[in-house]
Amino acid sequence: MKETLNANAQAVLEVVRSSHNHPTALEVYEAVRKVRPRIGVASVYRILHSLAQQGLIRELGRSDEACRYDGHIERHDHAICTACGALLDLPVEVRLSEEALRSAAQAAGIELHSHEVRLYGLCTACRQRLQQAESAEG
Amino acid sequence: MKETLNANAQAVLEVVRSSHNHPTALEVYEAVRKVRPRIGVASVYRILHSLAQQGLIRELGRSDEACRYDGHIERHDHAICTACGALLDLPVEVRLSEEALRSAAQAAGIELHSHEVRLYGLCTACRQRLQQAESAEG
DNA sequence: TAGTAGATTGATAATGATTATCATTATTAG
DNA sequence: CTAATAATGATAATCATTATCAATCTACTA
Ligand SMILES: [Mn+2]
Ligand SMILES: [Mn+2]
Ligand SMILES: [Zn+2]
Ligand SMILES: [Zn+2]
């Protein structure tokens, strides 16, 4: 229910948009402090989540989850549920051309060692759960 | 310099290999406890890192890093330095067919909302740093 | 074989990011 | 203006991970 952005949220959004280096929440906090000195760290976290939920920014790397280990070391891809955080193996390879990979790596200036495709969406359980919640509201 | 795996490391490796759900370090710890009751959590973390370094298992999701925010919400891909953790935007799109995405999502049972390609390797700075360290050893 | 240097281990404390609490402050409705 | 409600931020709590360090194990030597 956050329709309009207040001054704090505006400042946070501006900081994230104007920084080209994927800042952490605490980096955002430090930058926002300069223009909104009274803001607290809790508000920055709250606002970041809210902005991400509204699709105005994007969050990379699951914070609420711990590091996970994979016994399958052959290259493969994953699907991640954006609702519950489930991390699933993709049973099929998502093919992409060797040439596209090479040129992308070169463009980023990275020496390519491996790659991964991540699909984001709703897992079966969450899909059902959300549909039920929806129909219950009516 | 860890050539052979001792009983603890064997047990950890066995747990990760035999679990098909990308366990966290603490989940591995709980499972390993059943066969090696005296093992401590510090050792599990140590062994997991060691196994990952040897390429025997793989770790997913940056633990040592905080969640990062991205002001660019248009779909795009990233390059991640495996040495320093730098997270870079790919300036070019890694094309992959809509059909491949759809079928992979269906195979995983996920309702696809978006996707991301991640390239892993060495960034320019780390490449140079490691090369220098190498030549210094000689 | 006993002794010892060095590596390994695990209990526990420390750290760092994120979240929960909650009293205070701002906003809105009447 | 007042009461109800929502937003805020200081601070405590939580949780995963890492650092410490004394105890234990493991070659290797005398
Ligand atoms: Mn996997
Ligand atoms: Mn980006
Ligand atoms: Zn889910
Ligand atoms: Zn690097």
XYZ file of C-alpha atoms (C1' of nucleotides) and ligand atoms in Angstrom:
340
model
C 0.000 0.000 0.000
C 2.885 2.364 -0.626
C 1.679 4.432 -3.519
C 3.742 7.607 -3.403
C 7.358 7.837 -2.336
C 8.165 10.168 0.523
C 11.395 12.111 0.821
C 13.338 9.250 2.398
C 12.236 6.757 -0.221
C 12.982 9.250 -2.983
C 16.483 9.694 -1.640
C 17.094 5.955 -1.388
C 15.811 5.387 -4.906
C 17.981 8.182 -6.212
C 21.066 6.730 -4.561
C 20.478 3.242 -5.954
C 19.685 4.569 -9.420
C 22.672 6.842 -9.598
C 25.192 4.296 -8.361
C 26.515 1.962 -10.986
C 28.082 -0.564 -8.693
C 25.299 -2.588 -7.089
C 25.579 -1.101 -3.603
C 24.797 -2.993 -0.418
C 22.122 -1.772 1.970
C 24.738 -0.285 4.263
C 26.434 1.501 1.384
C 23.078 2.944 0.431
C 22.573 3.963 4.045
C 25.878 5.843 4.146
C 25.116 7.651 0.907
C 21.550 8.543 1.873
C 22.713 9.903 5.225
C 24.412 12.777 3.413
C 21.114 14.132 2.165
C 18.801 12.784 4.884
C 20.939 12.765 8.014
C 18.187 11.649 10.373
C 17.322 8.447 8.525
C 17.979 5.195 10.365
C 19.319 1.908 9.072
C 16.021 0.147 9.691
C 14.241 2.564 7.403
C 16.802 2.042 4.665
C 16.227 -1.702 4.787
C 12.478 -1.191 4.856
C 12.552 1.203 1.933
C 14.883 -0.985 -0.124
C 12.560 -3.948 0.293
C 9.577 -1.814 -0.531
C 11.202 -0.409 -3.666
C 12.193 -3.897 -4.775
C 8.675 -5.124 -4.193
C 7.360 -2.290 -6.353
C 9.825 -3.255 -9.056
C 11.608 0.087 -8.926
C 14.906 -1.554 -8.036
C 16.162 -5.104 -8.015
C 17.904 -7.076 -5.330
C 20.700 -9.462 -6.194
C 21.821 -12.255 -3.926
C 19.590 -13.755 -1.328
C 20.142 -12.184 2.030
C 17.605 -14.110 4.031
C 19.150 -17.376 2.966
C 22.440 -18.954 3.874
C 25.039 -20.107 1.402
C 24.020 -23.428 -0.157
C 26.181 -26.294 -1.316
C 25.797 -28.406 -4.404
C 27.197 -31.901 -4.787
C 26.738 -31.797 -8.555
C 29.772 -30.114 -9.953
C 29.007 -30.615 -13.607
C 27.847 -27.319 -15.073
C 24.111 -26.922 -14.694
C 21.486 -24.276 -14.179
C 19.001 -23.405 -11.461
C 15.482 -22.197 -10.883
C 14.775 -20.000 -7.877
C 11.341 -19.382 -6.406
C 10.903 -15.697 -5.737
C 8.290 -16.438 -3.064
C 9.841 -19.112 -0.870
C 13.456 -19.056 -2.035
C 13.483 -22.685 -3.143
C 16.561 -23.500 -5.223
C 15.967 -26.211 -7.817
C 18.181 -27.873 -10.367
C 17.129 -27.468 -13.963
C 16.919 -30.967 -15.371
C 17.646 -29.726 -18.882
C 20.430 -27.579 -20.208
C 19.588 -24.061 -21.312
C 21.666 -23.896 -24.437
C 23.445 -20.722 -25.302
C 26.113 -20.200 -27.890
C 29.764 -20.436 -26.976
C 30.331 -17.375 -29.093
C 27.785 -15.264 -27.181
C 29.418 -16.268 -23.914
C 32.895 -15.413 -25.122
C 31.976 -12.007 -26.436
C 30.006 -11.136 -23.307
C 32.933 -12.115 -21.108
C 35.295 -10.063 -23.202
C 32.978 -7.068 -23.088
C 32.932 -7.285 -19.285
C 36.688 -7.769 -19.152
C 36.418 -11.051 -17.311
C 38.343 -14.267 -17.891
C 35.499 -16.711 -18.227
C 35.663 -19.878 -16.155
C 32.053 -20.967 -16.016
C 28.513 -19.718 -16.220
C 25.048 -20.327 -14.855
C 21.539 -19.542 -16.014
C 19.062 -18.670 -13.298
C 15.327 -18.807 -13.839
C 13.210 -16.804 -11.405
C 9.542 -17.431 -10.791
C 7.033 -19.295 -8.656
C 7.477 -22.921 -7.692
C 4.508 -25.252 -7.801
C 3.800 -25.043 -4.088
C 3.885 -21.242 -3.977
C 1.775 -20.962 -7.115
C -0.963 -23.028 -5.494
C -0.664 -21.280 -2.192
C -0.963 -17.845 -3.763
C -3.879 -18.873 -5.953
C -5.766 -20.114 -2.930
C -5.071 -16.930 -1.000
C -6.305 -14.974 -3.994
C -9.571 -16.846 -4.351
C -10.132 -16.654 -0.584
C -10.086 -12.871 -0.782
C -12.563 -12.727 -3.654
C 47.707 -28.692 0.610
C 44.849 -31.030 1.511
C 45.500 -34.049 -0.661
C 43.610 -36.872 0.987
C 40.267 -36.556 2.726
C 40.071 -37.687 6.322
C 37.014 -39.275 7.885
C 35.329 -35.965 8.671
C 35.852 -34.625 5.183
C 34.669 -37.890 3.654
C 31.502 -37.703 5.718
C 30.839 -34.085 4.733
C 31.428 -34.870 1.067
C 29.129 -37.868 1.266
C 26.367 -35.790 2.831
C 26.580 -33.059 0.206
C 26.752 -35.544 -2.641
C 23.865 -37.630 -1.448
C 21.550 -34.702 -0.738
C 19.668 -33.425 -3.730
C 18.481 -30.190 -2.256
C 21.448 -27.831 -2.013
C 21.875 -27.970 1.760
C 23.185 -25.106 3.859
C 26.289 -25.491 5.988
C 24.193 -25.978 9.102
C 22.050 -28.599 7.416
C 25.205 -30.421 6.433
C 26.401 -30.105 9.999
C 23.222 -31.692 11.368
C 23.441 -34.574 8.915
C 27.140 -35.191 9.450
C 26.650 -35.218 13.225
C 24.733 -38.477 12.900
C 27.767 -40.315 11.634
C 30.515 -38.181 13.228
C 28.997 -36.986 16.486
C 32.107 -35.217 17.740
C 32.512 -32.897 14.738
C 32.104 -29.180 15.375
C 30.468 -26.520 13.282
C 33.760 -24.781 12.605
C 35.155 -27.917 11.044
C 32.123 -28.314 8.818
C 32.575 -24.782 7.503
C 36.292 -25.384 7.042
C 35.757 -28.645 5.226
C 33.021 -27.241 2.999
C 35.294 -24.415 1.893
C 38.121 -26.828 1.342
C 35.995 -29.191 -0.728
C 34.713 -26.297 -2.795
C 38.258 -25.076 -3.371
C 39.219 -28.539 -4.575
C 36.264 -28.517 -6.937
C 34.646 -31.503 -5.282
C 31.525 -29.531 -4.434
C 30.171 -26.153 -5.452
C 28.906 -23.291 -3.384
C 25.916 -21.277 -4.499
C 25.092 -17.835 -3.205
C 27.635 -15.479 -1.795
C 27.877 -15.837 1.926
C 30.664 -13.390 2.635
C 28.851 -10.657 0.808
C 25.745 -8.726 1.702
C 22.709 -8.467 -0.523
C 23.294 -5.961 -3.327
C 20.854 -3.630 -5.013
C 20.581 -2.764 -8.668
C 18.997 0.400 -9.989
C 18.764 -1.030 -13.495
C 15.563 -2.998 -13.605
C 15.615 -3.860 -17.278
C 16.568 -7.490 -17.668
C 20.336 -7.859 -17.872
C 23.113 -10.244 -16.968
C 26.096 -10.183 -14.636
C 29.707 -11.231 -14.373
C 31.053 -12.259 -10.976
C 34.722 -12.432 -10.083
C 35.419 -15.656 -8.240
C 38.472 -14.103 -6.572
C 37.258 -10.771 -5.206
C 33.494 -11.118 -5.564
C 33.131 -8.098 -7.847
C 29.689 -7.966 -9.429
C 29.670 -6.370 -12.878
C 26.946 -5.649 -15.391
C 27.307 -7.335 -18.743
C 27.098 -4.575 -21.320
C 25.763 -6.970 -23.944
C 22.859 -9.343 -23.860
C 23.607 -13.052 -23.775
C 20.968 -14.252 -26.171
C 19.169 -17.472 -25.465
C 16.073 -18.748 -27.132
C 12.671 -18.074 -25.664
C 11.783 -21.658 -26.402
C 14.734 -23.049 -24.403
C 13.736 -20.896 -21.445
C 10.131 -21.976 -21.585
C 10.893 -25.663 -21.749
C 13.466 -25.450 -18.955
C 10.981 -23.632 -16.735
C 8.335 -26.206 -17.444
C 10.732 -29.052 -16.728
C 11.508 -27.508 -13.347
C 7.823 -26.877 -12.672
C 8.338 -23.161 -12.207
C 6.213 -20.297 -13.505
C 8.863 -18.232 -15.234
C 8.988 -14.527 -14.426
C 12.511 -13.603 -15.394
C 15.981 -14.977 -15.836
C 19.625 -14.039 -15.481
C 22.868 -15.317 -16.947
C 25.866 -15.259 -14.634
C 29.412 -15.460 -15.909
C 32.028 -16.542 -13.381
C 35.724 -15.848 -13.761
C 38.515 -13.444 -12.952
C 38.137 -9.709 -13.258
C 40.938 -7.668 -14.761
C 42.359 -6.586 -11.423
C 42.450 -10.082 -9.977
C 43.910 -11.540 -13.161
C 46.829 -9.127 -12.941
C 47.236 -9.594 -9.219
C 47.345 -13.371 -9.526
C 49.723 -13.287 -12.471
C 52.130 -11.120 -10.517
C 51.943 -13.408 -7.504
C 52.613 -16.340 -9.799
C 55.684 -14.829 -11.423
C 56.980 -13.723 -8.029
C 56.988 -17.317 -6.854
C 58.836 -18.579 -9.929
C 59.765 -46.226 21.578
C 59.564 -41.641 23.644
C 59.723 -36.935 22.528
C 58.518 -33.110 19.849
C 57.288 -29.825 16.144
C 53.521 -28.910 13.518
C 48.938 -29.571 11.833
C 44.010 -30.410 12.944
C 40.117 -30.028 15.663
C 36.111 -28.186 18.055
C 34.188 -25.254 21.884
C 33.265 -20.794 22.237
C 33.534 -15.843 21.476
C 33.320 -12.292 18.041
C 31.631 -10.237 13.904
C 28.543 -8.398 10.500
C 24.234 -8.210 8.089
C 19.542 -8.208 8.671
C 15.251 -8.163 11.298
C 12.187 -7.317 15.341
C 10.698 -4.198 18.967
C 8.794 -0.367 20.533
C 8.477 4.292 22.087
C 8.303 8.585 19.578
C 6.869 11.404 15.865
C 4.305 12.577 11.811
C -0.015 12.189 9.209
C -4.830 11.743 8.540
C -9.768 11.714 9.602
C -13.467 13.612 11.951
C -8.078 20.655 17.513
C -8.127 15.631 18.950
C -7.958 10.922 18.389
C -6.649 7.251 15.616
C -3.270 5.474 12.609
C 0.872 5.006 10.132
C 5.824 5.847 9.654
C 10.210 6.320 11.765
C 14.572 5.360 13.954
C 17.250 3.894 18.116
C 18.339 -0.174 19.877
C 18.174 -5.035 20.963
C 17.892 -9.579 19.028
C 18.856 -13.068 15.630
C 21.366 -15.790 12.510
C 25.153 -17.291 9.553
C 29.782 -17.195 9.382
C 34.529 -16.449 10.997
C 38.283 -15.953 14.430
C 40.537 -17.640 18.550
C 42.886 -20.770 20.975
C 43.682 -24.597 23.990
C 43.513 -29.490 23.383
C 44.475 -33.346 20.548
C 46.353 -35.852 16.905
C 50.288 -37.046 13.503
C 54.365 -37.548 11.449
C 59.178 -37.639 12.139
C 63.467 -37.876 14.738
C 66.720 -39.227 18.196
Mn 22.402 -27.593 -8.388
Mn 23.228 -5.056 -12.672
Zn 8.184 -21.323 -3.732
Zn 38.271 -9.778 -8.914
